Short mmCIF file of C-alpha atoms in Angstrom, two decimals:
data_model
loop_
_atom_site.label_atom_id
_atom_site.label_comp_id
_atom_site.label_asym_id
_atom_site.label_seq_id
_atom_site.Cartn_x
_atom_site.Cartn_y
_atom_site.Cartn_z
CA UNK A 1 -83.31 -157.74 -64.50
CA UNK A 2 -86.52 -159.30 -64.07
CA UNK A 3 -86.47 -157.97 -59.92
CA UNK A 4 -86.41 -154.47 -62.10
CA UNK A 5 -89.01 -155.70 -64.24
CA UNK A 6 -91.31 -156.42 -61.18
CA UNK A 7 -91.83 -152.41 -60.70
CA UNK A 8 -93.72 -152.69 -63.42
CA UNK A 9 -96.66 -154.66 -61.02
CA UNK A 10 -96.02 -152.02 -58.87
CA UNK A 11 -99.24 -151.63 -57.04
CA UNK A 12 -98.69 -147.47 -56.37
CA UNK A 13 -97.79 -146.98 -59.92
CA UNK A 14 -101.09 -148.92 -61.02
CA UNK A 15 -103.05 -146.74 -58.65
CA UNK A 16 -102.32 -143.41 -59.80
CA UNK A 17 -102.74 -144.57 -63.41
CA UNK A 18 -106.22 -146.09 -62.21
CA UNK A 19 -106.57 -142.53 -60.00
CA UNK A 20 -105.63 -140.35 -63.41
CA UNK A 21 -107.76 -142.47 -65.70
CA UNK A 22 -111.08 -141.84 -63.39
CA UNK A 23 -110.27 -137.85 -64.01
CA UNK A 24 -110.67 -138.55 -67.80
CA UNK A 25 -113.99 -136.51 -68.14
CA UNK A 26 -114.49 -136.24 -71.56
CA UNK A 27 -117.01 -137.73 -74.02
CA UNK A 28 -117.47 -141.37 -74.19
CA UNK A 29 -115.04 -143.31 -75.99
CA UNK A 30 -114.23 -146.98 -77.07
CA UNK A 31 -110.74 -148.20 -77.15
CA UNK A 32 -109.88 -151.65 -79.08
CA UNK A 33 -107.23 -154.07 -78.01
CA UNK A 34 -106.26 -155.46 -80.88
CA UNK A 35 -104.18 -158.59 -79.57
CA UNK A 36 -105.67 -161.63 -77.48
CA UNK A 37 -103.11 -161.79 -74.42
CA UNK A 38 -104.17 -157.81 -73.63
CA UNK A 39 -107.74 -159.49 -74.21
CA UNK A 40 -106.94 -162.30 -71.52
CA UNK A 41 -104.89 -159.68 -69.34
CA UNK A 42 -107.55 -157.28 -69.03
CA UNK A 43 -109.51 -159.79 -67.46
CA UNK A 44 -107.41 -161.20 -65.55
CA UNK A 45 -106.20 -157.75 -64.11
CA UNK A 46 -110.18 -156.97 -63.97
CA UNK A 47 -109.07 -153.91 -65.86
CA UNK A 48 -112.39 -152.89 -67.38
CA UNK A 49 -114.01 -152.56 -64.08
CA UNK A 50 -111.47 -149.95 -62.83
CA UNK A 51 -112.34 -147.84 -65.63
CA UNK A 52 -115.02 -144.93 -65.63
CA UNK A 53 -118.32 -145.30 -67.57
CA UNK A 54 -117.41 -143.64 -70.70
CA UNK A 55 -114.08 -145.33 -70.88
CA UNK A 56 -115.06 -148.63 -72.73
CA UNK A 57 -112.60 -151.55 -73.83
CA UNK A 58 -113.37 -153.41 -76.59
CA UNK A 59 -111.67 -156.62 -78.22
CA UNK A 60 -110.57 -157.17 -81.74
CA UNK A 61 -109.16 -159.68 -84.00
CA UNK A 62 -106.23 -159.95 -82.68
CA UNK A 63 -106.40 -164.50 -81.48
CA UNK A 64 -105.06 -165.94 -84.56
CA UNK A 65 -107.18 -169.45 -83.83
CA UNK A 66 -110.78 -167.33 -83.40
CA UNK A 67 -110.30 -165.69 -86.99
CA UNK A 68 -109.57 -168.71 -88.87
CA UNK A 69 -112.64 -169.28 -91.02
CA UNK A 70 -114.70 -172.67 -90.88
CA UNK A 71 -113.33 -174.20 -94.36
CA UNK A 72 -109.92 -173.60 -93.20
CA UNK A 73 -110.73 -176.24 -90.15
CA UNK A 74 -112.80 -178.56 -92.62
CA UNK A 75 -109.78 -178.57 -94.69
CA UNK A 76 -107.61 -179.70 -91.75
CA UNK A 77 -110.83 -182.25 -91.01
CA UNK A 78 -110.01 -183.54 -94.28
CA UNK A 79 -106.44 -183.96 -94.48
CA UNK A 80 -106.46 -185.92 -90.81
CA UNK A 81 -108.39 -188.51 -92.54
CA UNK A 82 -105.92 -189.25 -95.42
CA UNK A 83 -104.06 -192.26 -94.80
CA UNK A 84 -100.31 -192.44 -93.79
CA UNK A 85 -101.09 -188.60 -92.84
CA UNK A 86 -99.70 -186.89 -89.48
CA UNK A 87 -101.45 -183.51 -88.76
CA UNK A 88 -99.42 -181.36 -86.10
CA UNK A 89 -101.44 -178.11 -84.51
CA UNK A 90 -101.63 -175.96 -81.79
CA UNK A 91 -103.60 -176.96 -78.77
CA UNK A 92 -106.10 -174.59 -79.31
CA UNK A 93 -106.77 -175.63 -82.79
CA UNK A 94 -108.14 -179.01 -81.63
CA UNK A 95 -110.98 -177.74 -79.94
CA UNK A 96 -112.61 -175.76 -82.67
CA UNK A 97 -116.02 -177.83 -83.30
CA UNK A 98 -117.26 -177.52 -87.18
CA UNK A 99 -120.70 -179.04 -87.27
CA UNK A 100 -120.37 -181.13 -84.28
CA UNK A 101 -116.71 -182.42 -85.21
CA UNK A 102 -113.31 -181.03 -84.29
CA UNK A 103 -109.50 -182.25 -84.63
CA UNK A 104 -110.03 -183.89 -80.82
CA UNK A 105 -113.06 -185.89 -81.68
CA UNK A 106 -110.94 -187.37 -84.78
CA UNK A 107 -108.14 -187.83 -82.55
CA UNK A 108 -110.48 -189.94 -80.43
CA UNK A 109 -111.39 -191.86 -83.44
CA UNK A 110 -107.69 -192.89 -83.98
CA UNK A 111 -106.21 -190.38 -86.62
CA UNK A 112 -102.95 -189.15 -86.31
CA UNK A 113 -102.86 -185.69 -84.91
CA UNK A 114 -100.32 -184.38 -82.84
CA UNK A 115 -100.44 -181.30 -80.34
CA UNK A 116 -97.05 -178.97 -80.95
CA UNK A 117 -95.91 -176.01 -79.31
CA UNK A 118 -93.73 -175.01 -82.03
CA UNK A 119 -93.64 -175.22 -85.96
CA UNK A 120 -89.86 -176.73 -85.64
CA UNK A 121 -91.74 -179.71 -83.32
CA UNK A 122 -93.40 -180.64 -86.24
CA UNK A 123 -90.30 -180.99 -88.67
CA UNK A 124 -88.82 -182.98 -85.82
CA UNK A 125 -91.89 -185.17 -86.25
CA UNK A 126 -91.67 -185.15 -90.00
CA UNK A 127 -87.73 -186.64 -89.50
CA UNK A 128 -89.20 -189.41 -87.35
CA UNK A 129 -91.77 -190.33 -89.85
CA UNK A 130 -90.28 -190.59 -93.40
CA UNK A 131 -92.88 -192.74 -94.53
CA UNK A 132 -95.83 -190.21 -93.38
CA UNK A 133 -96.63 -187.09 -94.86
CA UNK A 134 -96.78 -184.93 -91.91
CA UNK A 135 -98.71 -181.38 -91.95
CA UNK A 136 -98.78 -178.94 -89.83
CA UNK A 137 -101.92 -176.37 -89.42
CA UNK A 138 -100.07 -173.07 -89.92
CA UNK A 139 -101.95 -170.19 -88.31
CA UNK A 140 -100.94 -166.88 -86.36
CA UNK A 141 -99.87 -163.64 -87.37
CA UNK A 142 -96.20 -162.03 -87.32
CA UNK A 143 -95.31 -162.97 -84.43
CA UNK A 144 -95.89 -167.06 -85.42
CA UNK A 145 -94.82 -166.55 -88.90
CA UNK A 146 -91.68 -166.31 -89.10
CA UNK A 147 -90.76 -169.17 -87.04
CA UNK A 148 -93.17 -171.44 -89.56
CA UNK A 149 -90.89 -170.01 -92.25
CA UNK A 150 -87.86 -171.05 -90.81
CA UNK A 151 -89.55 -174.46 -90.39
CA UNK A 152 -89.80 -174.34 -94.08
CA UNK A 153 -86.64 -172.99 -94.57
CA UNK A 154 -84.90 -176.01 -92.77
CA UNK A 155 -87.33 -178.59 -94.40
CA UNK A 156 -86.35 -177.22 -98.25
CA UNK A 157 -82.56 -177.72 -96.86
CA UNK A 158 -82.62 -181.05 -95.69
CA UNK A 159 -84.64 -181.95 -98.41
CA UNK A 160 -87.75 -182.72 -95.65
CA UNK A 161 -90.54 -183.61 -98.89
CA UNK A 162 -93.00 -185.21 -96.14
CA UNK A 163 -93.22 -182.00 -94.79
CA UNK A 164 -96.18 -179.60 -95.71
CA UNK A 165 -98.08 -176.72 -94.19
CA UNK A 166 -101.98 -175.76 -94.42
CA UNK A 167 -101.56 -172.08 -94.29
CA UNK A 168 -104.03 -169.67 -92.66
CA UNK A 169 -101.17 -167.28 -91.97
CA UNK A 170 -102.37 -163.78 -91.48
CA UNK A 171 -100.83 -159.99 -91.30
CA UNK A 172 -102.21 -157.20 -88.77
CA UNK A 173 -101.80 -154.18 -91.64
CA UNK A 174 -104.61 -154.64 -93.80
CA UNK A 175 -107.13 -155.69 -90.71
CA UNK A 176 -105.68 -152.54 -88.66
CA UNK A 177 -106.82 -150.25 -92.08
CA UNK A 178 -110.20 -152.26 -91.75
CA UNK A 179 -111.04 -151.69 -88.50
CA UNK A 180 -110.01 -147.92 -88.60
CA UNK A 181 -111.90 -146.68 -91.66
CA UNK A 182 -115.21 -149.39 -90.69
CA UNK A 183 -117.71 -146.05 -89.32
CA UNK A 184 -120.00 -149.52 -87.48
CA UNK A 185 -116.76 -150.52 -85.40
CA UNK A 186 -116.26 -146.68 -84.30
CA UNK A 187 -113.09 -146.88 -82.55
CA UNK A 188 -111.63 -144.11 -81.31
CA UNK A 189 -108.03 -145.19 -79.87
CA UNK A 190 -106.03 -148.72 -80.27
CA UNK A 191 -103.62 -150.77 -77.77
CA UNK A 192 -101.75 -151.99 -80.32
CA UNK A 193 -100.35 -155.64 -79.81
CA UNK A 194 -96.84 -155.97 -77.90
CA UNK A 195 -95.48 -159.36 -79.55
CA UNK A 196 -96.63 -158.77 -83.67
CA UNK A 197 -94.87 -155.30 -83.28
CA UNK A 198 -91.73 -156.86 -81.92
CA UNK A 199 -91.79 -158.26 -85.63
CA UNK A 200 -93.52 -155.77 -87.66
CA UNK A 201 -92.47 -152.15 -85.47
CA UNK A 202 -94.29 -149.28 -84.57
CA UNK A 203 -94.02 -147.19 -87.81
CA UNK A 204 -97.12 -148.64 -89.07
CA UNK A 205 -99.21 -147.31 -86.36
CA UNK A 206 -97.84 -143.51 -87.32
CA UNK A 207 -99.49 -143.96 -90.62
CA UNK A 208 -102.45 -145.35 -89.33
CA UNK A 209 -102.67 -143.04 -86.64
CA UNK A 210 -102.07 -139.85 -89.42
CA UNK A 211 -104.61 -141.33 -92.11
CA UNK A 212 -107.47 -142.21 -89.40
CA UNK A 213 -106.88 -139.39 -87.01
CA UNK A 214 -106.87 -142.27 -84.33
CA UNK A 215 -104.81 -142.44 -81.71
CA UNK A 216 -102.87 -145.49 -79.92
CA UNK A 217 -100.16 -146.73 -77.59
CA UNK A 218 -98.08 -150.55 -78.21
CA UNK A 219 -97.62 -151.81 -75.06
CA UNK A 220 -96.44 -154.58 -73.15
CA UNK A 221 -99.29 -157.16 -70.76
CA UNK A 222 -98.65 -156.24 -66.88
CA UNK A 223 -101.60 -153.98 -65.26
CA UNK A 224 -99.36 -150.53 -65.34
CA UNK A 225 -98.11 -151.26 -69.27
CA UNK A 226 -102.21 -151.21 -70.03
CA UNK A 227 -103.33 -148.68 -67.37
CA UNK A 228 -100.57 -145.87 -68.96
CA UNK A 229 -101.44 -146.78 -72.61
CA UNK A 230 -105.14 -146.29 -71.44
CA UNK A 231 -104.11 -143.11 -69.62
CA UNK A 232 -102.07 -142.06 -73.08
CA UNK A 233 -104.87 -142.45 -75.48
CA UNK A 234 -107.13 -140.88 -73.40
CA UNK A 235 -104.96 -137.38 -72.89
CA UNK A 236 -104.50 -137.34 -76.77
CA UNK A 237 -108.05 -137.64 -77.30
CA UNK A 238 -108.76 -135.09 -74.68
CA UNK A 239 -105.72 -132.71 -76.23
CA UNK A 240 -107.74 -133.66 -79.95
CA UNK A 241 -104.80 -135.33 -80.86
CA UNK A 242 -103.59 -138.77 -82.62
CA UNK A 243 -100.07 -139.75 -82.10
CA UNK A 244 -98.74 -143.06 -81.08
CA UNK A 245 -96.54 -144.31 -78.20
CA UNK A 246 -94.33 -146.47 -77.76
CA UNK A 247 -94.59 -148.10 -74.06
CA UNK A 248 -93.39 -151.54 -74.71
CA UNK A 249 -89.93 -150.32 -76.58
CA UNK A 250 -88.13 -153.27 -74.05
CA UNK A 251 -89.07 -155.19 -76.78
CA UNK A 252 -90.42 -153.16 -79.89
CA UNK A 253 -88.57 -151.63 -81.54
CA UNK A 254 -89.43 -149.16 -84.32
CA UNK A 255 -88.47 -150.60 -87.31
CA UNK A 256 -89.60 -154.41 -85.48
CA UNK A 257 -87.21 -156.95 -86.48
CA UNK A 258 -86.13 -157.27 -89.89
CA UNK A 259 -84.68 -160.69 -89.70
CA UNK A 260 -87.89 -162.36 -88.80
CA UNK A 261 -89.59 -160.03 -91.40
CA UNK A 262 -87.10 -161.39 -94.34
CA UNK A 263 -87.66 -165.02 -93.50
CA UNK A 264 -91.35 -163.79 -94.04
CA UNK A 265 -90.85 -162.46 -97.47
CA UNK A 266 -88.56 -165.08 -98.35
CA UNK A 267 -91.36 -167.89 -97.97
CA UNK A 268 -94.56 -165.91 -98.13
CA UNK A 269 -96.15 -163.39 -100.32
CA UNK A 270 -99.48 -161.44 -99.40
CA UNK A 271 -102.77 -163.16 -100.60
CA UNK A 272 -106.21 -162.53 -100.37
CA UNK A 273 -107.42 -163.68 -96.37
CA UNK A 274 -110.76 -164.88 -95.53
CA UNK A 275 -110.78 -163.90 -91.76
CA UNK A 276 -113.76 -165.40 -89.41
CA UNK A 277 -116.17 -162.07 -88.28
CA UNK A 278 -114.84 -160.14 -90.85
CA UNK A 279 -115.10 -161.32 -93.92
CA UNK A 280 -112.20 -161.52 -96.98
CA UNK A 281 -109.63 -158.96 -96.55
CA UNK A 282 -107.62 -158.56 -99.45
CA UNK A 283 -103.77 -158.92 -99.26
CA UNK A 284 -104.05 -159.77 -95.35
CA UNK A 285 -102.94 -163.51 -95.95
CA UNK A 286 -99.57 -165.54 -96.71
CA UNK A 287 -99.35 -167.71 -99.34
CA UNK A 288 -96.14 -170.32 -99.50
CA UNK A 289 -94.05 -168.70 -102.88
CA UNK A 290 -93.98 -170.85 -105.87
CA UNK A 291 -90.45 -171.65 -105.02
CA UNK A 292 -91.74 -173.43 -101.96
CA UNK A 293 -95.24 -174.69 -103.20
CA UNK A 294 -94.44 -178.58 -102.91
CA UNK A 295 -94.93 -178.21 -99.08
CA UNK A 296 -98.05 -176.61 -99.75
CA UNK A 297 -100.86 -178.66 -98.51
CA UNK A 298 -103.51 -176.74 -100.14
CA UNK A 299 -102.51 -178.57 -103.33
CA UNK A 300 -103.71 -181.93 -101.92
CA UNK A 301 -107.47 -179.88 -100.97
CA UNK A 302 -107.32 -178.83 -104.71
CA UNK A 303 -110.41 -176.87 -104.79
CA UNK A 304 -112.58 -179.65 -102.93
CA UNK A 305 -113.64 -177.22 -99.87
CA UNK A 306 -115.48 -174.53 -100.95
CA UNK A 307 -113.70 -171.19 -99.20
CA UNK A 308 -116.46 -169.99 -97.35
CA UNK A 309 -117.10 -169.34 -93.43
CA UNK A 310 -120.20 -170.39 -91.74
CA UNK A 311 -120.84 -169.82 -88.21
CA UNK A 312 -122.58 -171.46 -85.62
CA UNK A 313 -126.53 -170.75 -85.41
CA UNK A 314 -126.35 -167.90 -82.87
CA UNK A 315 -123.08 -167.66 -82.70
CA UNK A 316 -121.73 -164.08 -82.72
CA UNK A 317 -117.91 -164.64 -82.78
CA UNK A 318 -118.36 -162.52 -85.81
CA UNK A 319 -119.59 -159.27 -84.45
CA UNK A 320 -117.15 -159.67 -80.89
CA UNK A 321 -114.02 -160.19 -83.19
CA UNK A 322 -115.45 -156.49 -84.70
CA UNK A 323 -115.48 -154.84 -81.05
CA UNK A 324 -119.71 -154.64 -82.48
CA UNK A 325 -121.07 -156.38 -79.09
CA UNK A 326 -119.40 -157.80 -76.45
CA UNK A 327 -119.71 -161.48 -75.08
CA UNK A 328 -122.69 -161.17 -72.80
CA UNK A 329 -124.65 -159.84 -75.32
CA UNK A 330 -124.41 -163.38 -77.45
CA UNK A 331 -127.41 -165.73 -76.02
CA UNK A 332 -125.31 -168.49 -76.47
CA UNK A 333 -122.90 -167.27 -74.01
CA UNK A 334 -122.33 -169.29 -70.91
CA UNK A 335 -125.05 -171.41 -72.05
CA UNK A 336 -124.64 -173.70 -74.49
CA UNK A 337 -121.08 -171.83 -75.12
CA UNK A 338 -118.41 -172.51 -72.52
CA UNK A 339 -115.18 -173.71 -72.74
CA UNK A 340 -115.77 -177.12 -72.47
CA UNK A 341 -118.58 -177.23 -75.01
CA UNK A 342 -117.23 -174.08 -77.28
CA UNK A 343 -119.92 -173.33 -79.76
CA UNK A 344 -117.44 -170.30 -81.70
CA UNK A 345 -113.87 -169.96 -81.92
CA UNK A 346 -114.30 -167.09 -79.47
CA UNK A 347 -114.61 -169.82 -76.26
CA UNK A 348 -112.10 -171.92 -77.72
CA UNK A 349 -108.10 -170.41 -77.08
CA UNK A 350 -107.52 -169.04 -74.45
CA UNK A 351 -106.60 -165.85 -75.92
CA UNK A 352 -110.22 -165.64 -76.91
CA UNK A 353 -112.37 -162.70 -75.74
CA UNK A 354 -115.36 -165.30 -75.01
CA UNK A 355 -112.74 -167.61 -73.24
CA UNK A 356 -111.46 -164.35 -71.09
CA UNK A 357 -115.01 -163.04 -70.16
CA UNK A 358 -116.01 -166.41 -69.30
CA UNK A 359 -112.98 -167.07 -66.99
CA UNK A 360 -112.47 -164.15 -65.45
CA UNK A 361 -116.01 -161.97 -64.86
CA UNK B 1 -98.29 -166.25 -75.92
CA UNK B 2 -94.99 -165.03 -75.41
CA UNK B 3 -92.86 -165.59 -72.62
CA UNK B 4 -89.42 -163.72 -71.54
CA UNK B 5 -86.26 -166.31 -70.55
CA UNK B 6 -82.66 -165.54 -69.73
CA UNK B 7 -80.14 -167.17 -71.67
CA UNK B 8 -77.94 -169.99 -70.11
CA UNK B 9 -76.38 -170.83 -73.47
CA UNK B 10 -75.30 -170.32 -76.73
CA UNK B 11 -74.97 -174.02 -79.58
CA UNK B 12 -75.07 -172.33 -83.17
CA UNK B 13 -78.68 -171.18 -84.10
CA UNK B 14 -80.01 -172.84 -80.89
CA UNK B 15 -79.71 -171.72 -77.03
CA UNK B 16 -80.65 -173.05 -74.09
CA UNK B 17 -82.89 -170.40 -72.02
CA UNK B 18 -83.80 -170.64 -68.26
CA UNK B 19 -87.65 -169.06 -67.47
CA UNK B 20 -88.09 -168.91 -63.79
CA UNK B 21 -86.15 -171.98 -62.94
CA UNK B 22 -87.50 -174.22 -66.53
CA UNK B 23 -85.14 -174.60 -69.07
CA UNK B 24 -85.82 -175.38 -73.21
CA UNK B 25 -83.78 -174.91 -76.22
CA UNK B 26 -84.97 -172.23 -78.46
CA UNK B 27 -84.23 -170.98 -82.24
CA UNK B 28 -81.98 -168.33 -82.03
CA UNK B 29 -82.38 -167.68 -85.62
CA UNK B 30 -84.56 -164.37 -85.88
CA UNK B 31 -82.52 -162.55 -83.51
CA UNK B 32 -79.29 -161.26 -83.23
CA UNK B 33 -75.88 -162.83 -81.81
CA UNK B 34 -76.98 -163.18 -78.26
CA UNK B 35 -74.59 -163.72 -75.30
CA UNK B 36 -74.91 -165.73 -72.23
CA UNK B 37 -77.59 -163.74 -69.84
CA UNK B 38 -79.55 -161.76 -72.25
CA UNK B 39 -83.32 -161.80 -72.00
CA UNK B 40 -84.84 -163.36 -74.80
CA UNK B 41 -88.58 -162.75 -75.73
CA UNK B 42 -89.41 -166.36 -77.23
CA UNK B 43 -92.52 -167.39 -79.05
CA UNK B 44 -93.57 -170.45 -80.37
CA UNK B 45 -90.03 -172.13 -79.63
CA UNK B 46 -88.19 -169.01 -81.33
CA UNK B 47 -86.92 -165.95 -79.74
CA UNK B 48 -88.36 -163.34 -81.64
CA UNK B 49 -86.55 -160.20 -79.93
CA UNK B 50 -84.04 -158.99 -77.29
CA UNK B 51 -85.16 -157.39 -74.59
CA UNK B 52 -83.44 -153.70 -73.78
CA UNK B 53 -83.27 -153.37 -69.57
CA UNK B 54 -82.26 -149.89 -70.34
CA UNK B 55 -85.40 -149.30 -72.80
CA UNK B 56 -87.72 -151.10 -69.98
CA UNK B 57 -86.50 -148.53 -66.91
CA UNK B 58 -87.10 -145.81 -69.75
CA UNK B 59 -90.94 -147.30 -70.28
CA UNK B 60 -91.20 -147.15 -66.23
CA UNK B 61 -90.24 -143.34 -66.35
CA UNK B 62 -92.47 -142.32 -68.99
CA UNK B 63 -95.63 -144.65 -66.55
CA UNK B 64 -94.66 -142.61 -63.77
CA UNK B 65 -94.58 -139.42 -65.87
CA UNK B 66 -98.09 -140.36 -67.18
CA UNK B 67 -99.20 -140.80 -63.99
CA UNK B 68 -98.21 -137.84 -62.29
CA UNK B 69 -99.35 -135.90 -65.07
CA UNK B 70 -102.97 -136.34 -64.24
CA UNK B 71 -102.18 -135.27 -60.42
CA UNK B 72 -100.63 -132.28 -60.78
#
């Protein structure tokens, strides 16, 4: 299958997309990619320079680790200090500095914090440490989700209590409504992201599409998935149109999957999300339901960080996570921000708009 | 970030999946029964959907639709 799959890198096929997109001669228009892998394949592919000058691309919100607000990572700062603590995160999550300090320099100082790749790693951790309470920093949308809820699923089973999560666990709904009906982000067509609507579906971008009058494609991350979703949103805009397409149904399906989506519900409910750049959105968080609160490690913050988000003098990780400027526009940028000295959240994953522009242009 | 692996086999809620030569168990938990040689979209050390060869030649189509389209 995956020989068949290669035809999707087909070099012909990308040129006439890049050939047809050129033709687009209409009025100037901004389209958003919403999720950071089309970020980080864009630039790879050095798919913004193919395009014609009124055919702009424009990042979102869509990196999980660059809209987690400041307290959320003083919180975690916190917690690695407490003794007889393990704190399990993503790589990318380590390198986030808050005022000069980030999970990497603690781990230099000799706290306990452990690099996962998966939610389950860190139960597996928790079972090898009975006498440590281990916590792992839960961020990501739906696509990361549900696997932390079968995490806690398996730790309420086996009766895990040294298990706990620091949730920063987000949904793409509410942000997607915020982003269409914000007049100062003025987008006029989405990609939507390929691996949260594997989860959530499609059918949400219908409604969006119908209520905004914007149009969008879901696709997949090779050069000729992007190229024809590029190519789509640009003929409905040209044909004053706003439907959306499916070109990544290998894997999306409509309805998304509504296994993952149960395990959701049956751990989470929706709270009120502070999101870095753009500010509290309400009901665009997960809380852990009462039913699961004792592996809640909020409880042992209790109110001690104040929930606000500060950024970085100069840093404009805010305004690039709103599609408002892009990268080279930040005077930080490539300066004192670069990868290995990240100033914002932006130049810290990988799936990071500042990261991609940085790496690849 | 997502990546796509075939699976080798099936243990319960766990399989074993081979991507491009490196195999790793996964969660099979959020997906449905899967069989030996299925693709497997896995995140995070969970496969979060199946992926449909049929649906994928369809998506290929529809590109080469698109881009024809614009030539004609």
């Amino acid at each position: 299958m995956i020989s068949e799959l290669e035809l999707f890198r087909n070099e012909t096929l990308a040129e006439g997309l890049v050939k047809a997109i050129r033709r687009y001669d209409g009025r100037p228009v901004s389209i958003m990619e919403v999720c950071g892998t089309h970020t980080m394949a864009i630039s790879r592919y050095g798919i913004r320079e193919l395009l014609p000058p009124n055919v702009r691309l424009i990042s979102g919100p869509g990196c999980p680790v660059c809209v987690t607000p400041s307290f959320y990572l003083k919180s975690a700062l916190e917690l690695c200090r407490r003794e007889n603590t393990i704190v399990a995160t993503f790589g990318d999550m380590m390198r986030i500095p808050y005022k000069g300090v980030s999970l990497l320099t603690e781990k230099a100082l000799g706290r306990d914090i452990r690099m996962v790749y998966s939610p389950l790693d860190s139960l597996d951790i928790a079972r090898q440490h009975p006498d440590k309470t281990v916590i792992f920093l839960s961020v990501g949308f739906e696509t990361t989700v549900p696997v932390t809820a079968i995490a806690v699923l398996e730790a309420a089973q086996q009766g895990l209590d040294n298990f706990m999560i620091l949730s920063a666990n987000k949904t793409i709904p509410a942000a997607m409504h915020l982003l269409s009906s914000d007049p100062e982000v003025a987008v006029d067509g989405f990609l939507y992201p390929g691996h949260v609507s594997a989860v959530i579906g499609s059918g949400l971008y219908e409604e969006l599409a119908k209520a905004y009058g914007i149009p969008g494609a879901v696709t997949g991350f090779d050069p000729a998935d992007i190229l024809g979703s590029i190519l789509y949103v640009l003929e409905q805009i040209q044909d004053n149109k706003a439907t959306v397409a499916n070109l990544y149904s290998m894997v999306v399906q409509p309805g998304g999957n509504p296994i993952a989506r149960g395990k959701i519900d049956e751990v989470f409910e929706p709270s009120d999300a502070v999101w870095r750049g753009l500010g509290q959105i309400p009901g665009s968080g997960l809380r852990l339901r009462e039913k699961y609160r004792s592996f809640d490690a909020w409880s042992l913050i209790n109110g001690s960080v104040e929930e606000r988000d500060e950024e970085a003098r100069g840093c404009r990780c805010g305004d690039i996570l709103k599609g408002k400027c892009l990268p080279s526009d930040c005077k930080l940028f490539g300066k004192a921000c670069t990868p290995e000295t990240p100033v914002g959240s932006c130049m810290v994953s990988s799936e990071g708009t500042c990261a991609a522009y940085y790496r690849y242009q | 970030m997502a990546i796509p692996g075939e699976v080798a086999s099936v243990s319960g809620d766990r399989a074993v999946i081979d991507i491009t030569g490196i195999r790793r168990e996964v969660s099979i938990a959020l997906v449905e029964p899967v069989n030996v040689g299925d693709y497997l979209l896995v995140h995070a050390g969970c496969a979060i959907a199946i992926i449909d060869k049929q649906e994928a030649l369809e998506t290929l189509e529809l590109l080469r639709q698109l881009a024809g389209n614009i030539h004609d």
